[in-house]
mmCIF file of C-alpha atoms and ligand atoms in Angstrom:
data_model
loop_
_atom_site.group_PDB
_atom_site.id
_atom_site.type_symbol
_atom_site.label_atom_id
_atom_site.label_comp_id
_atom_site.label_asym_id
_atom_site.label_seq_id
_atom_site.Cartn_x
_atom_site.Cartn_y
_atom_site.Cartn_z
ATOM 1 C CA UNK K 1 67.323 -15.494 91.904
ATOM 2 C CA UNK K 2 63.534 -15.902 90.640
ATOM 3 C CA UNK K 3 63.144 -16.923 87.194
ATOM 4 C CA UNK K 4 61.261 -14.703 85.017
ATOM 5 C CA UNK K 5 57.717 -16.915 84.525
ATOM 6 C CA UNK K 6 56.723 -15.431 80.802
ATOM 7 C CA UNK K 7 52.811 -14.813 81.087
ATOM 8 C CA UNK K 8 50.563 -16.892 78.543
ATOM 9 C CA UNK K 9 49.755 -16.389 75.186
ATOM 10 C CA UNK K 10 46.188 -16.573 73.523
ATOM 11 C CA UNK K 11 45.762 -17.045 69.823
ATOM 12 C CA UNK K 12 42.634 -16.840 68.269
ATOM 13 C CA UNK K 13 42.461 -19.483 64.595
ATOM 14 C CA UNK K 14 39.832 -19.545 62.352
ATOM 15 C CA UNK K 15 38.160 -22.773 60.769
ATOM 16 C CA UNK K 16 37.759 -23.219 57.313
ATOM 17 C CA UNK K 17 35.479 -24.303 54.421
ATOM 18 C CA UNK K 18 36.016 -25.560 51.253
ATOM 19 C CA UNK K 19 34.228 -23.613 48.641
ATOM 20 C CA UNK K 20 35.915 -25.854 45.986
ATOM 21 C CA UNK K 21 37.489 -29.764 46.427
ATOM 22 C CA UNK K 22 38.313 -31.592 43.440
ATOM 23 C CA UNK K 23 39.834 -35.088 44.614
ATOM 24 C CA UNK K 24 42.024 -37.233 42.254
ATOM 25 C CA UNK K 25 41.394 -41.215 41.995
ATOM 26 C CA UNK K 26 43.657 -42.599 44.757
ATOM 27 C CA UNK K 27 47.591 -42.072 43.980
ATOM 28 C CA UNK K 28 49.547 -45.799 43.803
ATOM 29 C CA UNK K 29 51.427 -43.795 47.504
ATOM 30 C CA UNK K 30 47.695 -43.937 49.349
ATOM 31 C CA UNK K 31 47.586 -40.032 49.115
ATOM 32 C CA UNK K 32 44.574 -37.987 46.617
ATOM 33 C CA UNK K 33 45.471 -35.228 44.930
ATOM 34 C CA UNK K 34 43.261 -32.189 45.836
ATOM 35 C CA UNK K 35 42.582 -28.912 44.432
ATOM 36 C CA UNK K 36 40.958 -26.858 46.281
ATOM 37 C CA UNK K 37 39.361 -23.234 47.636
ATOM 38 C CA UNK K 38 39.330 -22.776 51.211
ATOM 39 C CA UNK K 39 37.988 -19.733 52.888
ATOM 40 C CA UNK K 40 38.622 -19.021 56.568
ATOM 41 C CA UNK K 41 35.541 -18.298 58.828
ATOM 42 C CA UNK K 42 34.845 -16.404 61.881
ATOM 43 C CA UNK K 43 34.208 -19.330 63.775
ATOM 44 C CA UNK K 44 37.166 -20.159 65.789
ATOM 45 C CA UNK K 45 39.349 -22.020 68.899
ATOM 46 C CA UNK K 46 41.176 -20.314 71.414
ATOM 47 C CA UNK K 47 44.323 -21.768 71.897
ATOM 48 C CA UNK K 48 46.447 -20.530 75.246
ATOM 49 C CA UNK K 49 50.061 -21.780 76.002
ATOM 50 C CA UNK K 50 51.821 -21.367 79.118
ATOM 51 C CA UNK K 51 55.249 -21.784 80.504
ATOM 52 C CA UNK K 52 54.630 -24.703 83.435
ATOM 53 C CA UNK K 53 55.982 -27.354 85.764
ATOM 54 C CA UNK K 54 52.608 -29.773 84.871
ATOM 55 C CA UNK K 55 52.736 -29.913 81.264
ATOM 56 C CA UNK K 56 49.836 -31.339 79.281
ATOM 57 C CA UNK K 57 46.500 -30.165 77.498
ATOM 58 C CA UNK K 58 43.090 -28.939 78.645
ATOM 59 C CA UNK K 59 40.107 -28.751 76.405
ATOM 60 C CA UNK K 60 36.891 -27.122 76.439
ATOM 61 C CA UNK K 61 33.972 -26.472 74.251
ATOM 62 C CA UNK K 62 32.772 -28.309 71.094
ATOM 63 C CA UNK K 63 33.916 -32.067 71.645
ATOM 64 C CA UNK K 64 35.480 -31.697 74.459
ATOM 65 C CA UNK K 65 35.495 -35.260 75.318
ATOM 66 C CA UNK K 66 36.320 -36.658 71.979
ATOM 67 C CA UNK K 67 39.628 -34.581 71.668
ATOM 68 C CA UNK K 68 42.917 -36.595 72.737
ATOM 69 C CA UNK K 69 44.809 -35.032 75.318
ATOM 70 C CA UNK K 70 48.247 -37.003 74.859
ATOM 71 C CA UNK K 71 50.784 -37.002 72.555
ATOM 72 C CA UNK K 72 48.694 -37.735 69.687
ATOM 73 C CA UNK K 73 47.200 -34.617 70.030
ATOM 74 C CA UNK K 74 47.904 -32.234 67.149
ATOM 75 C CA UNK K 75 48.515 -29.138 68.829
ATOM 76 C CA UNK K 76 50.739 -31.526 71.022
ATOM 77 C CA UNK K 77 52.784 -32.681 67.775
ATOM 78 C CA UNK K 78 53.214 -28.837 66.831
ATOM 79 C CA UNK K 79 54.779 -27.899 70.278
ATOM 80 C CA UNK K 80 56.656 -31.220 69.577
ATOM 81 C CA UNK K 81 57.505 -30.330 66.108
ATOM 82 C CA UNK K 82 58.560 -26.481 67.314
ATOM 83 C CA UNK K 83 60.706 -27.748 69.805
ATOM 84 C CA UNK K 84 63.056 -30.119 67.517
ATOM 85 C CA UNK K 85 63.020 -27.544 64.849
ATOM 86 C CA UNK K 86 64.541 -24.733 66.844
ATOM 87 C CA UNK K 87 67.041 -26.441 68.693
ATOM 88 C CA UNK K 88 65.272 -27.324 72.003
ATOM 89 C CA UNK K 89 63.495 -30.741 71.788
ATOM 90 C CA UNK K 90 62.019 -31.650 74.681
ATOM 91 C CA UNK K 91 61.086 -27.817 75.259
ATOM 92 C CA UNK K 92 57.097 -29.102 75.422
ATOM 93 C CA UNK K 93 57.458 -31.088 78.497
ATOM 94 C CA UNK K 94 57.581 -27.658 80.484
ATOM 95 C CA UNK K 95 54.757 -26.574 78.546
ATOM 96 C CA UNK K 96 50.391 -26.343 79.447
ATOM 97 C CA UNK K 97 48.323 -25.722 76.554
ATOM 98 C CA UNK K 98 44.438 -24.863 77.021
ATOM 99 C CA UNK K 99 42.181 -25.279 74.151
ATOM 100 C CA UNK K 100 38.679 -23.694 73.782
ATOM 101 C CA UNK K 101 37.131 -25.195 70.953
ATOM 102 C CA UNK K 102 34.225 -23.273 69.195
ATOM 103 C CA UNK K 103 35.395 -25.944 65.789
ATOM 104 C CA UNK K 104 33.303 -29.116 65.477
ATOM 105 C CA UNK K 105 36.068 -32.321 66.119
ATOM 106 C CA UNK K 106 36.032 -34.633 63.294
ATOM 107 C CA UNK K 107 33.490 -31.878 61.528
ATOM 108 C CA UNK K 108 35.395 -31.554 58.320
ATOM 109 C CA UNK K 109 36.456 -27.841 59.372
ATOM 110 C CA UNK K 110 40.019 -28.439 60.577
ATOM 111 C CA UNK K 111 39.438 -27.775 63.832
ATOM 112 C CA UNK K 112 42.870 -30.094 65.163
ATOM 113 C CA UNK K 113 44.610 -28.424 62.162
ATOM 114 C CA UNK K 114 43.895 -24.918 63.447
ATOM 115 C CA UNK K 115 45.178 -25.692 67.113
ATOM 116 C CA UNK K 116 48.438 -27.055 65.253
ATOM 117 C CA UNK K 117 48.995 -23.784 63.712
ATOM 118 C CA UNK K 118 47.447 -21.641 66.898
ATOM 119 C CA UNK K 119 50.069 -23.290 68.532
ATOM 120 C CA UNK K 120 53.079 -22.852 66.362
ATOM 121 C CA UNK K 121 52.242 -19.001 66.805
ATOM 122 C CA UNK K 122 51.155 -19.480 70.690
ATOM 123 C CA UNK K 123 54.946 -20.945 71.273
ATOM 124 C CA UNK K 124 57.056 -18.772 68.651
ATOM 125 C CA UNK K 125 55.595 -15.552 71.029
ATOM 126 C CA UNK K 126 56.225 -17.636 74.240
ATOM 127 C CA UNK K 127 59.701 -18.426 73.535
ATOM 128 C CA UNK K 128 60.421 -15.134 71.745
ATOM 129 C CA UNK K 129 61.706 -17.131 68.815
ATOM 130 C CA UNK K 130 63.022 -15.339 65.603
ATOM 131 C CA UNK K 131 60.792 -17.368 63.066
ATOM 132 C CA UNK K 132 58.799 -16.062 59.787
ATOM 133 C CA UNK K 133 54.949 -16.999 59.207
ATOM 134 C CA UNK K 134 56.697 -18.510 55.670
ATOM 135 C CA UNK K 135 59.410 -21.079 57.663
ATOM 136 C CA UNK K 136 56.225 -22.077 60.779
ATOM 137 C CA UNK K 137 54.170 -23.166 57.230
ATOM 138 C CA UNK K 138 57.545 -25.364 56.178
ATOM 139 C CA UNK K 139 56.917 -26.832 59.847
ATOM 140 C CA UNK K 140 53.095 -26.880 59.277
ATOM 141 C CA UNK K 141 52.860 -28.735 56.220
ATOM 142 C CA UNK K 142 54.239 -31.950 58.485
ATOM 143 C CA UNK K 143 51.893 -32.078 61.047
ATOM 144 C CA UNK K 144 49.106 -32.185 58.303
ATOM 145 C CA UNK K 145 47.410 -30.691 54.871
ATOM 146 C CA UNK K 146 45.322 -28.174 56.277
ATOM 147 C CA UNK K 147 47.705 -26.256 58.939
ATOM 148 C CA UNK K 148 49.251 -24.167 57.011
ATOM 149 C CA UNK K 149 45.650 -22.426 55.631
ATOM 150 C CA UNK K 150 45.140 -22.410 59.186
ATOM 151 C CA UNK K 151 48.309 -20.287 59.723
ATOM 152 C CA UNK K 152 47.785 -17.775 56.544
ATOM 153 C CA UNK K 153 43.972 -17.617 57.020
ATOM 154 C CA UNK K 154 42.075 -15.705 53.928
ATOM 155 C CA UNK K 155 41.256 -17.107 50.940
ATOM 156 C CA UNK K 156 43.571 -19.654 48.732
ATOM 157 C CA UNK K 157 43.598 -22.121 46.595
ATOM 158 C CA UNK K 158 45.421 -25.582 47.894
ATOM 159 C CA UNK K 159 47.059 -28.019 45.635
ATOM 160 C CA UNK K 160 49.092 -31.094 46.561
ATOM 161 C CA UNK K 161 47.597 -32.501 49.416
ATOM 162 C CA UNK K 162 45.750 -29.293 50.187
ATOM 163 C CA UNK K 163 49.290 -28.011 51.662
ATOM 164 C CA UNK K 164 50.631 -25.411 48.596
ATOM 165 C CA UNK K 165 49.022 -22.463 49.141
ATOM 166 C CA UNK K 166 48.274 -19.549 46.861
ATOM 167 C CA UNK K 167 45.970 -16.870 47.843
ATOM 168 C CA UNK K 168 42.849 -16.127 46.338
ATOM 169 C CA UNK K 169 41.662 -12.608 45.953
ATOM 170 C CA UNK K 170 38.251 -12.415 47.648
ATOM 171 C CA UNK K 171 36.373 -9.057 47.534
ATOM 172 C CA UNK K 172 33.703 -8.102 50.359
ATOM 173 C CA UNK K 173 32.786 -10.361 52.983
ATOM 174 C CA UNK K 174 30.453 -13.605 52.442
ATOM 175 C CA UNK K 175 28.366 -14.691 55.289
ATOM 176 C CA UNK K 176 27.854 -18.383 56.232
ATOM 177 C CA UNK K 177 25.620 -20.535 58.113
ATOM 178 C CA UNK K 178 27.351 -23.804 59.632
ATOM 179 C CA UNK K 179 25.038 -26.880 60.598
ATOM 180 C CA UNK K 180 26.827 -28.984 62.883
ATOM 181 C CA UNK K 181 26.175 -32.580 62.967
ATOM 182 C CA UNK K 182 25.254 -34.896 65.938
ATOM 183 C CA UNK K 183 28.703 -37.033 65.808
ATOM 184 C CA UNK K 184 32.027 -36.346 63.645
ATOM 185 C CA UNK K 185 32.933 -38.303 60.560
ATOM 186 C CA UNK K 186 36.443 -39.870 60.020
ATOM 187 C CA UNK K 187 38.439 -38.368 56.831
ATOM 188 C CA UNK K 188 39.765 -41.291 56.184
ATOM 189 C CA UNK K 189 36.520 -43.276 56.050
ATOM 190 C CA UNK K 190 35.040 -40.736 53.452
ATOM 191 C CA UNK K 191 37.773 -40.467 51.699
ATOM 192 C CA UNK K 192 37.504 -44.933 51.519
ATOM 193 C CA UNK K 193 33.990 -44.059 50.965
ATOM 194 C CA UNK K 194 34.450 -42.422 47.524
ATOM 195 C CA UNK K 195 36.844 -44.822 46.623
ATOM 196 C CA UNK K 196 33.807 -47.316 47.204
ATOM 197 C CA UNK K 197 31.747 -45.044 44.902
ATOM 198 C CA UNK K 198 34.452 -44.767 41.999
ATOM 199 C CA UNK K 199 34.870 -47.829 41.941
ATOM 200 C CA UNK K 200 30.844 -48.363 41.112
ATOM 201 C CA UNK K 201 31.465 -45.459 38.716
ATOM 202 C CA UNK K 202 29.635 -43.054 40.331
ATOM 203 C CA UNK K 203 29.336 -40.001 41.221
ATOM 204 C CA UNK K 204 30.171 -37.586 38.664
ATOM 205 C CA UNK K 205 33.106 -35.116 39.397
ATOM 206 C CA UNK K 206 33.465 -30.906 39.846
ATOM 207 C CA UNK K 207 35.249 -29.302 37.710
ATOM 208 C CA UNK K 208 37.459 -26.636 37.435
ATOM 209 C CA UNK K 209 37.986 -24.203 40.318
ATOM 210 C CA UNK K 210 38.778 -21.122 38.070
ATOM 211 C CA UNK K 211 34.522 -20.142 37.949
ATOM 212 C CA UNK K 212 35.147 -19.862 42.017
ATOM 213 C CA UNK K 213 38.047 -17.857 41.742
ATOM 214 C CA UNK K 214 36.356 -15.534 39.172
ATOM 215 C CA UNK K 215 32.778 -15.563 41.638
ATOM 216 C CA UNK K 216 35.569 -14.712 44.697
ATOM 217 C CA UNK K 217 36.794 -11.576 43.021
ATOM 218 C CA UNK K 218 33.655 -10.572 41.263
ATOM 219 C CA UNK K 219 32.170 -10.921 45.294
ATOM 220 C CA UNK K 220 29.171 -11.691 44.296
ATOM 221 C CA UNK K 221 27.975 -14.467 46.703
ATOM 222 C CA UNK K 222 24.764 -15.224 44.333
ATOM 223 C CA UNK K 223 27.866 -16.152 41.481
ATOM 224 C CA UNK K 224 29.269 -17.961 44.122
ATOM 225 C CA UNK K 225 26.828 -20.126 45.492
ATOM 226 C CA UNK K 226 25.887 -21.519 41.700
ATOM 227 C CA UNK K 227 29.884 -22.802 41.916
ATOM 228 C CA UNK K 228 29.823 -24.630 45.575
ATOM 229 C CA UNK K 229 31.521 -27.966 44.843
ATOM 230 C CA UNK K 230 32.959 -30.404 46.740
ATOM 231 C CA UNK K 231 33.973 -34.401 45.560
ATOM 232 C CA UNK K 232 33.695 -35.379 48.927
ATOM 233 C CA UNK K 233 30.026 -34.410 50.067
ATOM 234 C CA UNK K 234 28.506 -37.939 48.044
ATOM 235 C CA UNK K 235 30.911 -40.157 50.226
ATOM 236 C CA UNK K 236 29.887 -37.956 52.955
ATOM 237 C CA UNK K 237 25.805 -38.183 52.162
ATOM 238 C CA UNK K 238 26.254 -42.150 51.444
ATOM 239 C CA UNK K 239 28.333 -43.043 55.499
ATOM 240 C CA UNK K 240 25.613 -39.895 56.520
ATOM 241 C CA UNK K 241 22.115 -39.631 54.372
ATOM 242 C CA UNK K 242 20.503 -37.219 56.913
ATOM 243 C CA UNK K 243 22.877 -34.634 55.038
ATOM 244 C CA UNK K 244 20.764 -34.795 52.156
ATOM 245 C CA UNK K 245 17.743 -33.367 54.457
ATOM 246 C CA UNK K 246 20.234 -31.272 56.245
ATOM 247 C CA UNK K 247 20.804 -29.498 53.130
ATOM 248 C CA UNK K 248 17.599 -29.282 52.218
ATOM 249 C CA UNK K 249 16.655 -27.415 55.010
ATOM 250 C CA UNK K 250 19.276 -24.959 54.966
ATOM 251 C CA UNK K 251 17.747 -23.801 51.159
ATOM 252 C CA UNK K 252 14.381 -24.176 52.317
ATOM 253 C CA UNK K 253 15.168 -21.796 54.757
ATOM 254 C CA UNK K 254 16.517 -19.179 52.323
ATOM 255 C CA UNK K 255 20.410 -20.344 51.980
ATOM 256 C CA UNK K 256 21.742 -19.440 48.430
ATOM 257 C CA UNK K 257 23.320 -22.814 48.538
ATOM 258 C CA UNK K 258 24.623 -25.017 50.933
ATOM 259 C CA UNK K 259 27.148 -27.656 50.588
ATOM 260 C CA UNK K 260 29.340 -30.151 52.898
ATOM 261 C CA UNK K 261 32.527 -29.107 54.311
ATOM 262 C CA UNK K 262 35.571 -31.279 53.843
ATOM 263 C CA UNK K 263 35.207 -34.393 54.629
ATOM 264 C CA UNK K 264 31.743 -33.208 56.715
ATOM 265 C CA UNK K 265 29.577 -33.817 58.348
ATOM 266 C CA UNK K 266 29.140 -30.329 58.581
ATOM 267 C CA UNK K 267 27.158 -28.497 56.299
ATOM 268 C CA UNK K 268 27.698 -25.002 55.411
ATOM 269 C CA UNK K 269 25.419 -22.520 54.012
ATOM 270 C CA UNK K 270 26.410 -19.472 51.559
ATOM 271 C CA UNK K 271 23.772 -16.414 52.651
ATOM 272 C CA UNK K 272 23.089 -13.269 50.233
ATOM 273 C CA UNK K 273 24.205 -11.012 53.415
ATOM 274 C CA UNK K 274 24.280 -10.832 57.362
ATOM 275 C CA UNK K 275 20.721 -10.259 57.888
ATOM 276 C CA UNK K 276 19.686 -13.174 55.567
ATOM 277 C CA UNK K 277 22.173 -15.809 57.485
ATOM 278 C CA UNK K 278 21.016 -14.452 60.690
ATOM 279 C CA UNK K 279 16.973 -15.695 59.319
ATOM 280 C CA UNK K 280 18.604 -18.988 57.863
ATOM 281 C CA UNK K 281 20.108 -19.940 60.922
ATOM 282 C CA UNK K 282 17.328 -18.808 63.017
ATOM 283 C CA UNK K 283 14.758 -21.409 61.430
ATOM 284 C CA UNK K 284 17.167 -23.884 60.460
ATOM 285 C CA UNK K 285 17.795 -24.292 63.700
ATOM 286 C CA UNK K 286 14.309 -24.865 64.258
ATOM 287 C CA UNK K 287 14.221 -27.642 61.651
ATOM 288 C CA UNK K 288 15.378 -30.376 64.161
ATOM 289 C CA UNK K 289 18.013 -31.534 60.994
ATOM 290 C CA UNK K 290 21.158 -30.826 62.841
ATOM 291 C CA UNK K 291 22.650 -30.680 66.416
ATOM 292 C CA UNK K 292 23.907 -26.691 66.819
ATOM 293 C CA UNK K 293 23.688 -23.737 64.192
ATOM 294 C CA UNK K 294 26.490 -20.863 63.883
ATOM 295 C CA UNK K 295 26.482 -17.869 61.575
ATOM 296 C CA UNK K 296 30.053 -16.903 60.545
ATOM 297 C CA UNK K 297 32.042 -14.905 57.613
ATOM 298 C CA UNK K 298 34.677 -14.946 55.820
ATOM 299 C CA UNK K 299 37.556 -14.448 55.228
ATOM 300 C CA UNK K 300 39.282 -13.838 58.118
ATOM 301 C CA UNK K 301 42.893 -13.476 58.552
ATOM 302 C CA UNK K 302 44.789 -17.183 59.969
ATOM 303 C CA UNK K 303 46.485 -17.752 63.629
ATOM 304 C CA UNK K 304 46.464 -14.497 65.755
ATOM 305 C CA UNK K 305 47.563 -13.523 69.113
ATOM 306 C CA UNK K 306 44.890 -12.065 71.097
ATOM 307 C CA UNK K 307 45.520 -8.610 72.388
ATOM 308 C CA UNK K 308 48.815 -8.417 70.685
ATOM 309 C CA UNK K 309 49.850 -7.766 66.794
ATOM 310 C CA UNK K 310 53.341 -9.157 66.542
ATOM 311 C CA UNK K 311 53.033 -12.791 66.053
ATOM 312 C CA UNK K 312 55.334 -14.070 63.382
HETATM 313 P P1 LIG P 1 39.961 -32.349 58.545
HETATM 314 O O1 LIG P 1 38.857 -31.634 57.860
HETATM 315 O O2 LIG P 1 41.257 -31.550 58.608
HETATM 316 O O3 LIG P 1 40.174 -33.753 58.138
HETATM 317 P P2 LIG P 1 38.254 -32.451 60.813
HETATM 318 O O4 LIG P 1 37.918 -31.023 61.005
HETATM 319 O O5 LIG P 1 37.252 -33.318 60.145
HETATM 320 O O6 LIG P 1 39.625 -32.508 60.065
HETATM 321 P P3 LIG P 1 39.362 -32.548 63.447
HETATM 322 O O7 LIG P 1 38.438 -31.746 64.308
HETATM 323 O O8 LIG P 1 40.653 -31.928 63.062
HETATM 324 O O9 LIG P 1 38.605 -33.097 62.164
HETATM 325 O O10 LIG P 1 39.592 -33.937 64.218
HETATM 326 C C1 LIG P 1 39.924 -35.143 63.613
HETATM 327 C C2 LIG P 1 40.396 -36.092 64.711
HETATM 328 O O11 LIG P 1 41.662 -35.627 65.175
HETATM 329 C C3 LIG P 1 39.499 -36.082 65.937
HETATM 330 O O12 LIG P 1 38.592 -37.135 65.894
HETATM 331 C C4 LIG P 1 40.455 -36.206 67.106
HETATM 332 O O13 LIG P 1 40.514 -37.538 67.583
HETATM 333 C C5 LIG P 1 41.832 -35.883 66.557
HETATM 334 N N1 LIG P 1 42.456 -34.674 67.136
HETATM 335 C C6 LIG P 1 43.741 -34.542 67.454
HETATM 336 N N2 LIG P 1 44.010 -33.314 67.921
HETATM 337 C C7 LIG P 1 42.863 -32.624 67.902
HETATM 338 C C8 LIG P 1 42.515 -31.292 68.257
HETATM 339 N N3 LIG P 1 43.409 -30.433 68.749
HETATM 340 N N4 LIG P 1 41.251 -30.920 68.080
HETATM 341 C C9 LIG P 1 40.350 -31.787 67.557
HETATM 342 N N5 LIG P 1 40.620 -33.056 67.237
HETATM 343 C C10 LIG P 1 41.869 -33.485 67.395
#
């Protein structure tokens, strides 16, 4: 008798921005407490999984050389992770997964987070497995900090490591421009970066996040954009200092504000409304400050399937 080949899965998973990251001095474990306000954004990867004889992983699109395509890829570790947790480890050797990357790598917008979670969704629909969106963010939260936003999607606030999630109420849409940088920056070297500074004293921290929340449900993005903080963007200006003209640029050109996502190096740009983010990204991409300009909004909703409405 034939077995039954199940036909792929697509899911479509947004990457986010931090409107707000406060980072604690470096816990005596190696780990920083965050708090922070991520929004997820229209721009996205496409993550396909497949039920095959030649497992392994594909990728094409932003960095597609730069992405590991072994085991110590994350969407990898999530089929991994899947497997063990349901009872079938081992399950991702008979598995091909295809990613189309429209993330930056290493751009400080969770782009190997996002196929993590695209994946725990791509696999739960492939294998017609009885899990919640609540117990594949229990799995999420080991593979790394930022998969399960990547999973929920929206708006929320992240404590811990960025990994407790509370949503955010975030009326009407706000509309972004994203400058992407000529090469990634490491987390971990930013993060050892503002160590550096903290340890000179410098630079001065954020503050509270409950101003963002407030600007979030007021919706006002001109509110909003006076609030942009993130504790990260000096390490990331002092390892990169052709931010600093990068943001320039992007308020030169009309941005409301613009500030560094993550760990960067990209920079992202809070607009007054579509029309105004299409003119921001249509000259700052004529400023010759960064490699490739995207418009986006936000929030979107977290790991979909495409063409389909039951994923878990
Ligand atoms: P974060 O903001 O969560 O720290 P990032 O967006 O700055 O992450 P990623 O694009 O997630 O960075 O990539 C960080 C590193 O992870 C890359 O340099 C790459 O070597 C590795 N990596 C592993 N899996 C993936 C993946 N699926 N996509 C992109 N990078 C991956």
């Amino acid at each position: 008798m034939l077995a039954v080949v199940p036909p792929p899965v697509t899911v479509r998973v947004p990457a986010k921005v931090n409107l707000h990251l406060a980072v604690s001095d470096l816990r005596e474990d190696g780990y920083h407490e965050l708090v922070t306000v991520f929004q997820a954004l229209s721009l996205t990867d496409e993550v396909t999984v497949m039920a095959t004889e030649e497992p392994g992983i594909e990728v094409y699109g932003e960095g597609e050389g730069s992405v590991p395509t072994g085991a110590n890829n994350l969407a990898w570790r999530a089929a991994q992770a899947l497997a063990a947790h349901v009872g079938k480890p081992g399950a991702e050797a008979k598995v091909r997964i295809v990613l189309r990357k429209g993330i930056p790598v290493a751009g400080g917008m969770a782009g190997g987070s996002a196929d993590a979670a695209a994946t725990l969704v791509g696999l739960a629909s492939l294998w017609k497995l009885d899990v919640t969106r609540d117990e594949l963010a229990e799995l999420a939260a080991g593979l790394g900090s930022d998969v399960p936003f990547a999973l929920y999607g929206g708006t929320a606030l992240g404590t811990g490591r960025g990994e407790q999630l509370v949503p955010v109420l975030a009326r009407h849409t706000f509309h972004w421009v994203l400058a992407f940088d000529q090469r990634g920056l490491s987390t971990p070297r930013v993060f050892g970066e503002l160590d550096r500074l903290r340890a000179e004293g410098k630079p001065p921290r954020i503050g509270s996040h409950t101003p963002v929340v407030e600007a979030l449900a007021s919706g006002d993005p001109r509110q909003l954009a006076l609030l942009l903080g993130n504790d990260l963007q000096a390490a990331a200006v002092s390892l990169r200092p052709g931010l600093r003209r990068t943001l320039r640029a992007g308020v030169n050109a009309g941005a409301l504000a613009g500030t560094v996502s993550g760990s960067g190096p990209t920079c992202a740009f809070l607009c007054a409304d579509a029309q105004s983010a299409v003119e921001v990204a249509a000259e700052l991409s004529g400023a010759g400050v960064c490699r490739t300009v995207r418009v986006a909004h936000g929030p979107v909703p977290g790991a979909r399937l495409v063409g389909g409405d039951d994923a878990p």
